PDB file of C-alpha atoms and ligand atoms in Angstrom:
ATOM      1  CA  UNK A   1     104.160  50.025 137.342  1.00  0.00           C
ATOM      2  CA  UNK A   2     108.125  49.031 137.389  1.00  0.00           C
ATOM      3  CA  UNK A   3     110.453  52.978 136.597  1.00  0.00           C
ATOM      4  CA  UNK A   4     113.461  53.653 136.700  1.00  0.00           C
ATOM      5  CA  UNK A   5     114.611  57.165 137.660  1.00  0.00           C
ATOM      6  CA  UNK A   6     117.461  58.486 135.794  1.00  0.00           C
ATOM      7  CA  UNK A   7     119.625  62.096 136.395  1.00  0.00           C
ATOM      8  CA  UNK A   8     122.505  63.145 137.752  1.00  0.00           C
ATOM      9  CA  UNK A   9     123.150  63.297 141.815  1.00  0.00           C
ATOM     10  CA  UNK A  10     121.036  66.210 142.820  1.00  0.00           C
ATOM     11  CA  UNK A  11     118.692  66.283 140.230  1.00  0.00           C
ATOM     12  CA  UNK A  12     115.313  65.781 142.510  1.00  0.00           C
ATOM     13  CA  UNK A  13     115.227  61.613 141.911  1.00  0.00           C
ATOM     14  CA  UNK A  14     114.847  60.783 145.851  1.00  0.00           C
ATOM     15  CA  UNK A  15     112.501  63.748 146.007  1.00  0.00           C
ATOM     16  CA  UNK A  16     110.597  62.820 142.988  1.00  0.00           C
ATOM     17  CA  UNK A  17     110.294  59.002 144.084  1.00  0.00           C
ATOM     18  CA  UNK A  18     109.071  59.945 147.383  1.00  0.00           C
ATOM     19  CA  UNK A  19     106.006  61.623 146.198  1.00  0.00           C
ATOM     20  CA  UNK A  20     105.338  58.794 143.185  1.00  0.00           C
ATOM     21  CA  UNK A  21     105.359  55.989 145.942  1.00  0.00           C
ATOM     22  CA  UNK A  22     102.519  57.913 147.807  1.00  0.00           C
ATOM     23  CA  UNK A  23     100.847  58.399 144.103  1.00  0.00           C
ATOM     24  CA  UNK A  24     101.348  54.318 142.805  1.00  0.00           C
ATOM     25  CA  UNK A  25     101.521  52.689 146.298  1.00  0.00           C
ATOM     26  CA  UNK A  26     104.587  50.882 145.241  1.00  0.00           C
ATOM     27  CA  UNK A  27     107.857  51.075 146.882  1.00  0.00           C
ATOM     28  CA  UNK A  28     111.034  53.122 145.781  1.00  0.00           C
ATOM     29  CA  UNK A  29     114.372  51.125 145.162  1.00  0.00           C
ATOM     30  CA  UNK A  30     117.232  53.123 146.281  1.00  0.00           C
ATOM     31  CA  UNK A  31     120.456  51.437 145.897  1.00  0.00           C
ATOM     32  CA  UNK A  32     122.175  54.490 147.656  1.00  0.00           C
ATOM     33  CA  UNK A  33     119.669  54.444 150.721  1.00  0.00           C
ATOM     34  CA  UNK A  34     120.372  50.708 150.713  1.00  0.00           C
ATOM     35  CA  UNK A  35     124.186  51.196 150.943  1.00  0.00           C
ATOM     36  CA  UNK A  36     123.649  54.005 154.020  1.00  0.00           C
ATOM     37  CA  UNK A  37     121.943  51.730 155.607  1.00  0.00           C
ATOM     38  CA  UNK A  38     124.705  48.631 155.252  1.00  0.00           C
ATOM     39  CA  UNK A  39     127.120  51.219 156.289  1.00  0.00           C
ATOM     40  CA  UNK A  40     125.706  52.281 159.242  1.00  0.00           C
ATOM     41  CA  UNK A  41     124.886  48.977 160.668  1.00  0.00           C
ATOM     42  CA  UNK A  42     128.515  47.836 159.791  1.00  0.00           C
ATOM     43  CA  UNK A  43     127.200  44.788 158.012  1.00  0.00           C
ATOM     44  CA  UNK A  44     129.702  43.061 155.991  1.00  0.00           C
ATOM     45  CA  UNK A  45     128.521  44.824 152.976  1.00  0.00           C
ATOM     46  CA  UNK A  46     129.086  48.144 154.127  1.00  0.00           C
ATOM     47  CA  UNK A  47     132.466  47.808 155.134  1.00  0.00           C
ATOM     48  CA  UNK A  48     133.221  46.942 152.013  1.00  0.00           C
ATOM     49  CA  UNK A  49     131.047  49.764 150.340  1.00  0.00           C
ATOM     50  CA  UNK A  50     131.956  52.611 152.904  1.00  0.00           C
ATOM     51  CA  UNK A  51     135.273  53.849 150.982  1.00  0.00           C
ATOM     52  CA  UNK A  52     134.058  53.820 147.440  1.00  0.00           C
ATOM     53  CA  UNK A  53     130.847  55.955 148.405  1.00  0.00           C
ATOM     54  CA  UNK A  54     132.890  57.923 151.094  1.00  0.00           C
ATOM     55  CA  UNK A  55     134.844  58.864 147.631  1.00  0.00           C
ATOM     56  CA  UNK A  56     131.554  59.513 145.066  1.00  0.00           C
ATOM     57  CA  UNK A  57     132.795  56.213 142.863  1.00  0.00           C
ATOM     58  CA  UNK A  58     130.411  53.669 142.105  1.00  0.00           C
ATOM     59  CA  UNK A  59     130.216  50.382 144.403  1.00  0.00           C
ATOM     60  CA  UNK A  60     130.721  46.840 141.613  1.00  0.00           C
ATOM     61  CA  UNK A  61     128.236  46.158 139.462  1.00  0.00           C
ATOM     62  CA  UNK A  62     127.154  42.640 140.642  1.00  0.00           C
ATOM     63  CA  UNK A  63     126.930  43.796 144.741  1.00  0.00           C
ATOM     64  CA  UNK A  64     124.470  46.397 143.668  1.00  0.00           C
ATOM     65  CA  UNK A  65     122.403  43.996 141.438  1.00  0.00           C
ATOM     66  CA  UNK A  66     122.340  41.248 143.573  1.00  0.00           C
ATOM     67  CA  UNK A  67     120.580  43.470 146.399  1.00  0.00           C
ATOM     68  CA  UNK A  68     118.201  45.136 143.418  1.00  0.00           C
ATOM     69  CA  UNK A  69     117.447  41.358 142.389  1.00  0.00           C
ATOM     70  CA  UNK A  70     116.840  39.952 146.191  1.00  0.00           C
ATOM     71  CA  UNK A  71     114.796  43.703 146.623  1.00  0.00           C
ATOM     72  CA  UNK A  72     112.580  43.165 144.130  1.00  0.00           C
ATOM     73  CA  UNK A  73     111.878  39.474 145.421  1.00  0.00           C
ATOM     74  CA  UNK A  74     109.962  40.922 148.458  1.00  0.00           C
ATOM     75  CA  UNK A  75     106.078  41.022 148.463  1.00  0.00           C
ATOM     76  CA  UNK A  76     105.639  44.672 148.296  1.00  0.00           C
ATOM     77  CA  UNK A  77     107.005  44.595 144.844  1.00  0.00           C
ATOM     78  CA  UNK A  78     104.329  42.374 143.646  1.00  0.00           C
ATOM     79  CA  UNK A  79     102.955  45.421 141.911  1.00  0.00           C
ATOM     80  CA  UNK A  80     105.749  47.180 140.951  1.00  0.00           C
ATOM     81  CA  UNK A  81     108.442  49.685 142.297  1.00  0.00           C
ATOM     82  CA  UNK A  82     110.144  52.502 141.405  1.00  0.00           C
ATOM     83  CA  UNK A  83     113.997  52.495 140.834  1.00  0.00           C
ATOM     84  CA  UNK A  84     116.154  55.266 142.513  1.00  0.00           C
ATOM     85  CA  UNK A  85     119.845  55.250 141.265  1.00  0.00           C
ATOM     86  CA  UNK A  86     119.888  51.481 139.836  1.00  0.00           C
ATOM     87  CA  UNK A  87     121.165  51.187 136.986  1.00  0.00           C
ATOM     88  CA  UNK A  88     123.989  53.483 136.956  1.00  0.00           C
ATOM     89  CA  UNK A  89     126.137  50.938 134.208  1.00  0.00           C
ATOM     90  CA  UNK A  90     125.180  49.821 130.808  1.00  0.00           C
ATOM     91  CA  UNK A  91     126.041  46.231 132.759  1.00  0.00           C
ATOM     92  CA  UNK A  92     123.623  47.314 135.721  1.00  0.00           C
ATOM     93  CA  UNK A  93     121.209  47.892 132.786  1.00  0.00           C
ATOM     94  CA  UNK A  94     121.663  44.322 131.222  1.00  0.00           C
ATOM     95  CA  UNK A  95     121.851  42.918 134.102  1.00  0.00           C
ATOM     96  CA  UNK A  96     118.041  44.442 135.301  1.00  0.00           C
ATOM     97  CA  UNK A  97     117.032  43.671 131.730  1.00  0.00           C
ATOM     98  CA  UNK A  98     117.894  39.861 132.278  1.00  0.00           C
ATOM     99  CA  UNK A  99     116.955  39.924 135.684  1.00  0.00           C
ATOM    100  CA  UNK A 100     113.355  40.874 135.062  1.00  0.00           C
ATOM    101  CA  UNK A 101     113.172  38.598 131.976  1.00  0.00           C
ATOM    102  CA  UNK A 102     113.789  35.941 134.501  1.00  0.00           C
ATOM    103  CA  UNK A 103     110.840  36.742 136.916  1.00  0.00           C
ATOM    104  CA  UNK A 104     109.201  37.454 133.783  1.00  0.00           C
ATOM    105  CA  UNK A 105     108.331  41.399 134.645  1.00  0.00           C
ATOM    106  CA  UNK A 106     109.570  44.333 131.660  1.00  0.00           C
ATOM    107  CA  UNK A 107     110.170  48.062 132.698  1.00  0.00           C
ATOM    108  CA  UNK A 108     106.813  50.168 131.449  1.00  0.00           C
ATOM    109  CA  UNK A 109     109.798  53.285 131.433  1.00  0.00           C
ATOM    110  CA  UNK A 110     112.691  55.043 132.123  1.00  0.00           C
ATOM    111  CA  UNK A 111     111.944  58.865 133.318  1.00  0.00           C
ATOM    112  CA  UNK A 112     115.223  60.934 132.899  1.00  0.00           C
ATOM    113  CA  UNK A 113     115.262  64.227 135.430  1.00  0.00           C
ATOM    114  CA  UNK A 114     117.023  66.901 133.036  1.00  0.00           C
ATOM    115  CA  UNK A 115     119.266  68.813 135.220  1.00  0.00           C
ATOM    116  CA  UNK A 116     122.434  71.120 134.420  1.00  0.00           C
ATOM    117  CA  UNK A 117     125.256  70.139 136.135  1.00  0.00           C
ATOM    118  CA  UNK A 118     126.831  73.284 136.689  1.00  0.00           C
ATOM    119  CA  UNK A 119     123.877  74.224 138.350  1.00  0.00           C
ATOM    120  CA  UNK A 120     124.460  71.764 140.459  1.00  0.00           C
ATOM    121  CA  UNK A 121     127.367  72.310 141.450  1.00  0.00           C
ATOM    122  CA  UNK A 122     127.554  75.717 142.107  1.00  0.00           C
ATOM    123  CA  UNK A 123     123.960  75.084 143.836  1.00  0.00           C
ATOM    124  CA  UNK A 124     125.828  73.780 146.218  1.00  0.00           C
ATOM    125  CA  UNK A 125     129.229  75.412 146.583  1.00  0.00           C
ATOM    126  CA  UNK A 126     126.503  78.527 147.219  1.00  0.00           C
ATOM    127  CA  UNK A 127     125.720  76.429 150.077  1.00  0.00           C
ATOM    128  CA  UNK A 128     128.615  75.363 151.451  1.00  0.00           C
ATOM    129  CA  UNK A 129     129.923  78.903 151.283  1.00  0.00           C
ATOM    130  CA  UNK A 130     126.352  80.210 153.296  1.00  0.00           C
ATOM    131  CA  UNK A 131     126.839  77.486 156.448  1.00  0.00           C
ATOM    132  CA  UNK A 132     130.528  77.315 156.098  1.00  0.00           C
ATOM    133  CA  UNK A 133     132.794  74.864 157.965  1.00  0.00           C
ATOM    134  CA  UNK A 134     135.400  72.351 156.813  1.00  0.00           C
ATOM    135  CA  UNK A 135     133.104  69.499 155.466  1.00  0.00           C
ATOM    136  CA  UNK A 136     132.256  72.199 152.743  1.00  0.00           C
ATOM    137  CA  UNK A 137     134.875  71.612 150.664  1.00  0.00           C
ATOM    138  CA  UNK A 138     134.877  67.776 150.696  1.00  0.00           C
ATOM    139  CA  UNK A 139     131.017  67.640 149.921  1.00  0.00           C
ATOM    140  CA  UNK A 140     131.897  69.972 146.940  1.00  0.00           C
ATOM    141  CA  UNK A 141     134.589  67.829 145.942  1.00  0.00           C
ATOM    142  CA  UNK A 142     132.578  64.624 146.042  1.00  0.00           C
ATOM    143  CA  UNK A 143     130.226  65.845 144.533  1.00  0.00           C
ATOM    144  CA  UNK A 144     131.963  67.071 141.659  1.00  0.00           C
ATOM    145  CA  UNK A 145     133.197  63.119 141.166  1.00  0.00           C
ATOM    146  CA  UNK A 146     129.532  62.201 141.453  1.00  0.00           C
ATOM    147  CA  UNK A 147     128.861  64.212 138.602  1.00  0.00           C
ATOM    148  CA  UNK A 148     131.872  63.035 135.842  1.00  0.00           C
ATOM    149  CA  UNK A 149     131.463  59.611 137.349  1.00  0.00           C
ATOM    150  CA  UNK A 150     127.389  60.438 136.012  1.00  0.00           C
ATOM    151  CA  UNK A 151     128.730  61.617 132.751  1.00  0.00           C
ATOM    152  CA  UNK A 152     131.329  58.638 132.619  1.00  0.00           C
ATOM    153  CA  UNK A 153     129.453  55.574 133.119  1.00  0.00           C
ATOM    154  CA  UNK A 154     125.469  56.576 133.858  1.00  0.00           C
ATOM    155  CA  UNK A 155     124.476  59.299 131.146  1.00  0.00           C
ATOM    156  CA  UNK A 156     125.109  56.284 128.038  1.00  0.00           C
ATOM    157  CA  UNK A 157     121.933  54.638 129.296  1.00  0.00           C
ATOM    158  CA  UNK A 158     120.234  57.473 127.859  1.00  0.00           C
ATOM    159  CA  UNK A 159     121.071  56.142 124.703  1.00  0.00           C
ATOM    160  CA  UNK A 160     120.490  52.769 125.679  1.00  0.00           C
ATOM    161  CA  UNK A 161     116.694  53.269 127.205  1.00  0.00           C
ATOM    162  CA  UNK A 162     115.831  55.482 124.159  1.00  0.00           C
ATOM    163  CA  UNK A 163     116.798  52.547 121.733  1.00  0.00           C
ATOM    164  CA  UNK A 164     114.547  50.225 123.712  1.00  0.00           C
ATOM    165  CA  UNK A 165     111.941  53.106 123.363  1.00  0.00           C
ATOM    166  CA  UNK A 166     111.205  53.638 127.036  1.00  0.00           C
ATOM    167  CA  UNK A 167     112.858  56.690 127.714  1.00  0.00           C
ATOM    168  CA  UNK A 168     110.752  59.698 128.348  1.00  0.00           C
ATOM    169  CA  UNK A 169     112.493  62.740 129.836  1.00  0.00           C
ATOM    170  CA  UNK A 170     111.578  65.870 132.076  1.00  0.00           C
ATOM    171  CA  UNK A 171     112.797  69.109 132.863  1.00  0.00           C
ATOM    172  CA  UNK A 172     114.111  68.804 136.825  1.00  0.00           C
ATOM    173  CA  UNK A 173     114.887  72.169 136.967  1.00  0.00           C
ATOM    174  CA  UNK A 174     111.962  73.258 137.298  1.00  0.00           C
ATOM    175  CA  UNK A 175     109.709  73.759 140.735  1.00  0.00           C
ATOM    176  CA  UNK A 176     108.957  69.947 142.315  1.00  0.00           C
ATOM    177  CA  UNK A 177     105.522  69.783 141.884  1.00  0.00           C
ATOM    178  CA  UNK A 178     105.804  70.649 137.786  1.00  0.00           C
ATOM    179  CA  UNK A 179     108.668  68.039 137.915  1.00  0.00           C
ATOM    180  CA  UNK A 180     105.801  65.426 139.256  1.00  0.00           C
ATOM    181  CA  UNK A 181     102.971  66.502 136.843  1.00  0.00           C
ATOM    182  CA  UNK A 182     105.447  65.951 133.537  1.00  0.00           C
ATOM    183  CA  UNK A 183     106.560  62.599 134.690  1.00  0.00           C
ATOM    184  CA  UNK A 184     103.345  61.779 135.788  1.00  0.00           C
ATOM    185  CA  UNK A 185     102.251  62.934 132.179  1.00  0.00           C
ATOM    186  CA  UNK A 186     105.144  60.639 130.582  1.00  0.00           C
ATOM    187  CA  UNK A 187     104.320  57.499 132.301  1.00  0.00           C
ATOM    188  CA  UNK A 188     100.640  57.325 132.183  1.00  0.00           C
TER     189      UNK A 188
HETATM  190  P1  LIG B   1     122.783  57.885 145.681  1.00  0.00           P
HETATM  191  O1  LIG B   1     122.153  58.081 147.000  1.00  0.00           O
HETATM  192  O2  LIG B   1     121.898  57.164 144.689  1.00  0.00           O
HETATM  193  O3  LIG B   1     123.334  59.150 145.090  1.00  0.00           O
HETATM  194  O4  LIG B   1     124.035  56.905 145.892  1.00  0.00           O
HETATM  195  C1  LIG B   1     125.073  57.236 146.794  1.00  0.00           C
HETATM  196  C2  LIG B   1     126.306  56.412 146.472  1.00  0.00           C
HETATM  197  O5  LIG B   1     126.034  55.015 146.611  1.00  0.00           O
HETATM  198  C3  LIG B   1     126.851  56.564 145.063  1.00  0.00           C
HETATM  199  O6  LIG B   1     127.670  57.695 144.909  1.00  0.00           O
HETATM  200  C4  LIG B   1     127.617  55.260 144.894  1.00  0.00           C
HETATM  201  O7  LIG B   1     128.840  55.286 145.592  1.00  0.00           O
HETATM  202  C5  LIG B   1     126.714  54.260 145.605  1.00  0.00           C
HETATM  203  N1  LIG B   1     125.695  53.704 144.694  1.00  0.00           N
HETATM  204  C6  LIG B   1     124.352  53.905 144.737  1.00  0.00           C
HETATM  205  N2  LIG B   1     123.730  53.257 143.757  1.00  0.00           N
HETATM  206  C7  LIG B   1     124.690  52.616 143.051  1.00  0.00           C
HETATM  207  C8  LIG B   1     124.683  51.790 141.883  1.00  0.00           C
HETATM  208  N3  LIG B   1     123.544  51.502 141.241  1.00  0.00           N
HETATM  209  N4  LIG B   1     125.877  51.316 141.451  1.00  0.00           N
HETATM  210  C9  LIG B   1     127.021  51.580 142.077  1.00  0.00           C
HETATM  211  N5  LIG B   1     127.109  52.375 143.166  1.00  0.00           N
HETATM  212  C10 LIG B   1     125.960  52.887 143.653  1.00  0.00           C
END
């Protein structure tokens, strides 16, 4: 089974992948894990990546799907893998789509976590108002990029997927486990 995860930045994707990688015993993709971790081991990669995710803007297309590509090259793909935040560009999306073609593999679908993004938001400035403290404000702010920068350049391959006919999309406002059960129920 090869998904992609689509939704905004707090919509339950890291959550959701989590639990379908104990379900499908395939791995999840995460380009933004994969960034942490190149930024915390200083690599040369994530000092050049530190600043543009420090700021919520999106690292270039071809860094992010030339670690996807050599991801997916590993064994524990050989059955499949579920993507967590790549593709966030209609490029990232061509570029998967010839990518794949070239190891000859196709997507089976593209799950899109509904969320409200005022919800979101004020989800969290809730939060940040509760604990306090002067990262509040920055996280808030960030996050608010995350978001239009999701609107921007991400929320068009809803469009895109649902042309190819693999989009299938789920309410992730509601509790987790429902969120599981209807994209279990989409994909299988
Ligand atoms: P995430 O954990 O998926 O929310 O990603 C955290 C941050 O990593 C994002 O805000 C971006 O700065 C960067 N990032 C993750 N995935 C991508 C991607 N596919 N394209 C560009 N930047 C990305």
């Amino acid at each position: 089974m090869r998904l992609v995860l689509l939704g905004p930045p707090g919509a339950g994707k890291g959550t959701q992948a989590k639990i379908l990688v104990d379900s499908y015993s395939i791995p999840q993709l995460s380009t933004g894990d994969m960034l942490r971790a190149a930024i915390a081991d200083k690599t040369p990669l994530g000092l050049e990546a530190k600043a543009i995710v420090d700021r919520g803007d999106l690292v270039s297309d071809d860094i992010v799907s030339g670690i996807i590509s050599d991801r997916m090259d590993q064994a524990d793909c050989a059955n499949g893998f579920i993507l967590d935040g790549f593709p966030r560009t209609i490029a990232q999306a061509e570029s998967l789509t010839h990518m794949l073609d070239r190891k000859g593999l196709h997507l089976d679908a593209v799950v899109e976590i509904k969320a409200d993004p005022d919800t979101l938001v004020s989800r969290v400035i809730n939060r940040a108002k509760e604990s306090g403290g002067a990262r509040a404000d920055d996280n808030e702010e960030v996050l608010r990029k995350r978001l239009d920068v999701y609107k921007e350049q991400t929320a068009p391959l809803v469009t895109f997927y649902t042309e190819q006919g693999l989009l299938k999309s789920v309410d992730g406002m509601a509790p987790i486990d429902e969120v599981t059960a209807a994209i279990k129920a989409a994909i299988e």
